[in-house]
Amino acid sequence: MSGGGAQALVAAVCKVPLLGEALAASFEGIAELRSFPGELEDIDGLLRSLHPDAVVVDSRSQAAQAEPYARASQAPLVHVLLREQKLRVLRNGDWEADDSDGASAEAIRNAVVAGLYGRQPV
């Protein structure tokens, strides 16, 4: 995260626009959220230009495109599996199932915050 007390920057690349809107409300006062449409080309290039502290995506193709940036920058990458109502998180170079209850905006926020501050969710 950038110094000087600035909020963390979280990039959300969402094919489902309502997810981006729900995340904006859940991150209010915690992090600056920038939402992008999921149909964008070259998500890795977008992330490398933006330099977010964390990334949220809602499709497997976006997760695959965001993974190189997340690995190189060690930024938390949260993949929302909407149909399954689950999350998976790229931690220490490996994809792990998140143990949170479902894929609510709050569960996503909590997974991002845990990744940013180096704690595993309880």
PDB file of C-alpha atoms in Angstrom:
ATOM      1  CA  MET A   1       0.000   0.000   0.000  1.00  0.00           C
ATOM      2  CA  SER A   2       1.128   3.456  -0.671  1.00  0.00           C
ATOM      3  CA  GLY A   3       2.557   5.383   2.255  1.00  0.00           C
ATOM      4  CA  GLY A   4       1.215   8.508   3.852  1.00  0.00           C
ATOM      5  CA  GLY A   5      -1.910   6.920   5.270  1.00  0.00           C
ATOM      6  CA  ALA A   6      -3.652   6.626   1.911  1.00  0.00           C
ATOM      7  CA  GLN A   7      -6.319   3.987   1.536  1.00  0.00           C
ATOM      8  CA  ALA A   8      -5.495   0.783  -0.286  1.00  0.00           C
ATOM      9  CA  LEU A   9      -6.529   0.656  -3.940  1.00  0.00           C
ATOM     10  CA  VAL A  10      -8.644  -2.357  -4.928  1.00  0.00           C
ATOM     11  CA  ALA A  11      -9.387  -3.128  -8.577  1.00  0.00           C
ATOM     12  CA  ALA A  12     -12.599  -5.054  -9.256  1.00  0.00           C
ATOM     13  CA  VAL A  13     -12.991  -6.536 -12.722  1.00  0.00           C
ATOM     14  CA  CYS A  14     -16.577  -7.771 -12.814  1.00  0.00           C
ATOM     15  CA  LYS A  15     -18.721  -9.276 -15.537  1.00  0.00           C
ATOM     16  CA  VAL A  16     -21.672  -8.820 -13.177  1.00  0.00           C
ATOM     17  CA  PRO A  17     -22.147  -5.053 -12.680  1.00  0.00           C
ATOM     18  CA  LEU A  18     -24.177  -5.498  -9.488  1.00  0.00           C
ATOM     19  CA  LEU A  19     -21.176  -7.134  -7.842  1.00  0.00           C
ATOM     20  CA  GLY A  20     -19.068  -4.023  -8.454  1.00  0.00           C
ATOM     21  CA  GLU A  21     -21.812  -1.851  -6.957  1.00  0.00           C
ATOM     22  CA  ALA A  22     -22.125  -4.064  -3.876  1.00  0.00           C
ATOM     23  CA  LEU A  23     -18.356  -4.043  -3.396  1.00  0.00           C
ATOM     24  CA  ALA A  24     -18.247  -0.242  -3.595  1.00  0.00           C
ATOM     25  CA  ALA A  25     -20.579  -0.020  -0.620  1.00  0.00           C
ATOM     26  CA  SER A  26     -18.723  -2.660   1.415  1.00  0.00           C
ATOM     27  CA  PHE A  27     -15.305  -1.050   0.866  1.00  0.00           C
ATOM     28  CA  GLU A  28     -16.493   2.481   1.680  1.00  0.00           C
ATOM     29  CA  GLY A  29     -14.180   4.003   4.283  1.00  0.00           C
ATOM     30  CA  ILE A  30     -11.828   0.998   4.100  1.00  0.00           C
ATOM     31  CA  ALA A  31     -10.293   1.093   0.620  1.00  0.00           C
ATOM     32  CA  GLU A  32     -10.642   2.913  -2.666  1.00  0.00           C
ATOM     33  CA  LEU A  33     -12.430   0.618  -5.101  1.00  0.00           C
ATOM     34  CA  ARG A  34     -12.133   1.039  -8.860  1.00  0.00           C
ATOM     35  CA  SER A  35     -14.492  -1.124 -10.905  1.00  0.00           C
ATOM     36  CA  PHE A  36     -13.912  -2.191 -14.491  1.00  0.00           C
ATOM     37  CA  PRO A  37     -16.127  -4.148 -16.885  1.00  0.00           C
ATOM     38  CA  GLY A  38     -15.254  -7.824 -17.091  1.00  0.00           C
ATOM     39  CA  GLU A  39     -15.160  -7.837 -20.878  1.00  0.00           C
ATOM     40  CA  LEU A  40     -11.972  -5.778 -21.037  1.00  0.00           C
ATOM     41  CA  GLU A  41      -9.035  -7.086 -23.014  1.00  0.00           C
ATOM     42  CA  ASP A  42      -5.554  -7.284 -21.453  1.00  0.00           C
ATOM     43  CA  ILE A  43      -6.490  -7.288 -17.791  1.00  0.00           C
ATOM     44  CA  ASP A  44      -2.858  -7.942 -16.842  1.00  0.00           C
ATOM     45  CA  GLY A  45      -1.794  -4.751 -18.659  1.00  0.00           C
ATOM     46  CA  LEU A  46      -4.566  -2.784 -16.980  1.00  0.00           C
ATOM     47  CA  LEU A  47      -3.474  -3.987 -13.547  1.00  0.00           C
ATOM     48  CA  ARG A  48       0.197  -3.274 -14.237  1.00  0.00           C
ATOM     49  CA  SER A  49      -0.765   0.285 -15.238  1.00  0.00           C
ATOM     50  CA  LEU A  50      -3.039   0.833 -12.244  1.00  0.00           C
ATOM     51  CA  HIS A  51      -0.862  -0.876  -9.568  1.00  0.00           C
ATOM     52  CA  PRO A  52      -3.731  -1.859  -7.250  1.00  0.00           C
ATOM     53  CA  ASP A  53      -3.002  -3.228  -3.786  1.00  0.00           C
ATOM     54  CA  ALA A  54      -5.615  -5.996  -4.298  1.00  0.00           C
ATOM     55  CA  VAL A  55      -7.721  -7.414  -7.129  1.00  0.00           C
ATOM     56  CA  VAL A  56     -11.215  -8.948  -7.222  1.00  0.00           C
ATOM     57  CA  VAL A  57     -12.523 -10.826 -10.275  1.00  0.00           C
ATOM     58  CA  ASP A  58     -15.674 -12.828 -10.974  1.00  0.00           C
ATOM     59  CA  SER A  59     -14.684 -15.232 -13.765  1.00  0.00           C
ATOM     60  CA  ARG A  60     -12.059 -17.904 -14.342  1.00  0.00           C
ATOM     61  CA  SER A  61     -10.684 -16.159 -17.429  1.00  0.00           C
ATOM     62  CA  GLN A  62     -10.217 -12.915 -15.490  1.00  0.00           C
ATOM     63  CA  ALA A  63      -8.536 -14.820 -12.650  1.00  0.00           C
ATOM     64  CA  ALA A  64      -6.094 -16.368 -15.122  1.00  0.00           C
ATOM     65  CA  GLN A  65      -5.353 -12.953 -16.668  1.00  0.00           C
ATOM     66  CA  ALA A  66      -4.919 -11.258 -13.267  1.00  0.00           C
ATOM     67  CA  GLU A  67      -2.743 -14.011 -11.800  1.00  0.00           C
ATOM     68  CA  PRO A  68       0.595 -12.854 -13.305  1.00  0.00           C
ATOM     69  CA  TYR A  69       0.137  -9.370 -11.836  1.00  0.00           C
ATOM     70  CA  ALA A  70      -0.899 -10.749  -8.441  1.00  0.00           C
ATOM     71  CA  ARG A  71       2.084 -13.113  -8.326  1.00  0.00           C
ATOM     72  CA  ALA A  72       4.577 -10.419  -9.369  1.00  0.00           C
ATOM     73  CA  SER A  73       3.210  -7.751  -7.014  1.00  0.00           C
ATOM     74  CA  GLN A  74       2.124 -10.108  -4.208  1.00  0.00           C
ATOM     75  CA  ALA A  75      -1.259  -8.364  -4.271  1.00  0.00           C
ATOM     76  CA  PRO A  76      -4.180 -10.395  -2.940  1.00  0.00           C
ATOM     77  CA  LEU A  77      -6.322 -11.807  -5.745  1.00  0.00           C
ATOM     78  CA  VAL A  78      -9.867 -12.855  -4.849  1.00  0.00           C
ATOM     79  CA  HIS A  79     -11.841 -14.886  -7.379  1.00  0.00           C
ATOM     80  CA  VAL A  80     -15.590 -14.827  -6.731  1.00  0.00           C
ATOM     81  CA  LEU A  81     -17.288 -18.027  -7.905  1.00  0.00           C
ATOM     82  CA  LEU A  82     -20.798 -16.639  -8.230  1.00  0.00           C
ATOM     83  CA  ARG A  83     -22.649 -19.839  -9.127  1.00  0.00           C
ATOM     84  CA  GLU A  84     -21.054 -21.775  -6.287  1.00  0.00           C
ATOM     85  CA  GLN A  85     -21.325 -18.814  -3.882  1.00  0.00           C
ATOM     86  CA  LYS A  86     -17.706 -19.336  -2.842  1.00  0.00           C
ATOM     87  CA  LEU A  87     -14.410 -17.497  -2.945  1.00  0.00           C
ATOM     88  CA  ARG A  88     -10.941 -18.626  -3.785  1.00  0.00           C
ATOM     89  CA  VAL A  89      -7.905 -16.564  -2.925  1.00  0.00           C
ATOM     90  CA  LEU A  90      -4.388 -16.575  -4.378  1.00  0.00           C
ATOM     91  CA  ARG A  91      -2.189 -16.784  -1.269  1.00  0.00           C
ATOM     92  CA  ASN A  92       1.531 -17.462  -1.234  1.00  0.00           C
ATOM     93  CA  GLY A  93       1.383 -18.438  -4.900  1.00  0.00           C
ATOM     94  CA  ASP A  94      -1.372 -21.052  -4.468  1.00  0.00           C
ATOM     95  CA  TRP A  95      -5.110 -20.902  -4.954  1.00  0.00           C
ATOM     96  CA  GLU A  96      -6.962 -21.678  -1.721  1.00  0.00           C
ATOM     97  CA  ALA A  97     -10.648 -21.968  -0.969  1.00  0.00           C
ATOM     98  CA  ASP A  98     -11.725 -19.184   1.341  1.00  0.00           C
ATOM     99  CA  ASP A  99     -13.515 -20.472   4.431  1.00  0.00           C
ATOM    100  CA  SER A 100     -15.870 -17.522   4.675  1.00  0.00           C
ATOM    101  CA  ASP A 101     -19.591 -18.067   4.591  1.00  0.00           C
ATOM    102  CA  GLY A 102     -20.582 -17.546   0.970  1.00  0.00           C
ATOM    103  CA  ALA A 103     -19.603 -14.855  -1.495  1.00  0.00           C
ATOM    104  CA  SER A 104     -21.300 -11.789  -0.058  1.00  0.00           C
ATOM    105  CA  ALA A 105     -19.783  -8.361  -0.573  1.00  0.00           C
ATOM    106  CA  GLU A 106     -18.724  -8.416   3.070  1.00  0.00           C
ATOM    107  CA  ALA A 107     -17.036 -11.836   2.718  1.00  0.00           C
ATOM    108  CA  ILE A 108     -15.157 -10.533  -0.336  1.00  0.00           C
ATOM    109  CA  ARG A 109     -14.137  -7.390   1.552  1.00  0.00           C
ATOM    110  CA  ASN A 110     -12.935  -9.475   4.489  1.00  0.00           C
ATOM    111  CA  ALA A 111     -10.857 -11.758   2.241  1.00  0.00           C
ATOM    112  CA  VAL A 112      -9.224  -8.706   0.636  1.00  0.00           C
ATOM    113  CA  VAL A 113      -8.524  -7.081   4.000  1.00  0.00           C
ATOM    114  CA  ALA A 114      -7.024 -10.338   5.309  1.00  0.00           C
ATOM    115  CA  GLY A 115      -4.755 -10.473   2.270  1.00  0.00           C
ATOM    116  CA  LEU A 116      -3.723  -6.842   2.578  1.00  0.00           C
ATOM    117  CA  TYR A 117      -2.853  -7.050   6.231  1.00  0.00           C
ATOM    118  CA  GLY A 118      -1.314 -10.523   6.204  1.00  0.00           C
ATOM    119  CA  ARG A 119      -3.869 -12.329   8.307  1.00  0.00           C
ATOM    120  CA  GLN A 120      -5.889 -15.375   7.480  1.00  0.00           C
ATOM    121  CA  PRO A 121      -9.636 -15.084   8.073  1.00  0.00           C
ATOM    122  CA  VAL A 122     -10.869 -16.859  11.215  1.00  0.00           C
TER     123      VAL A 122
END
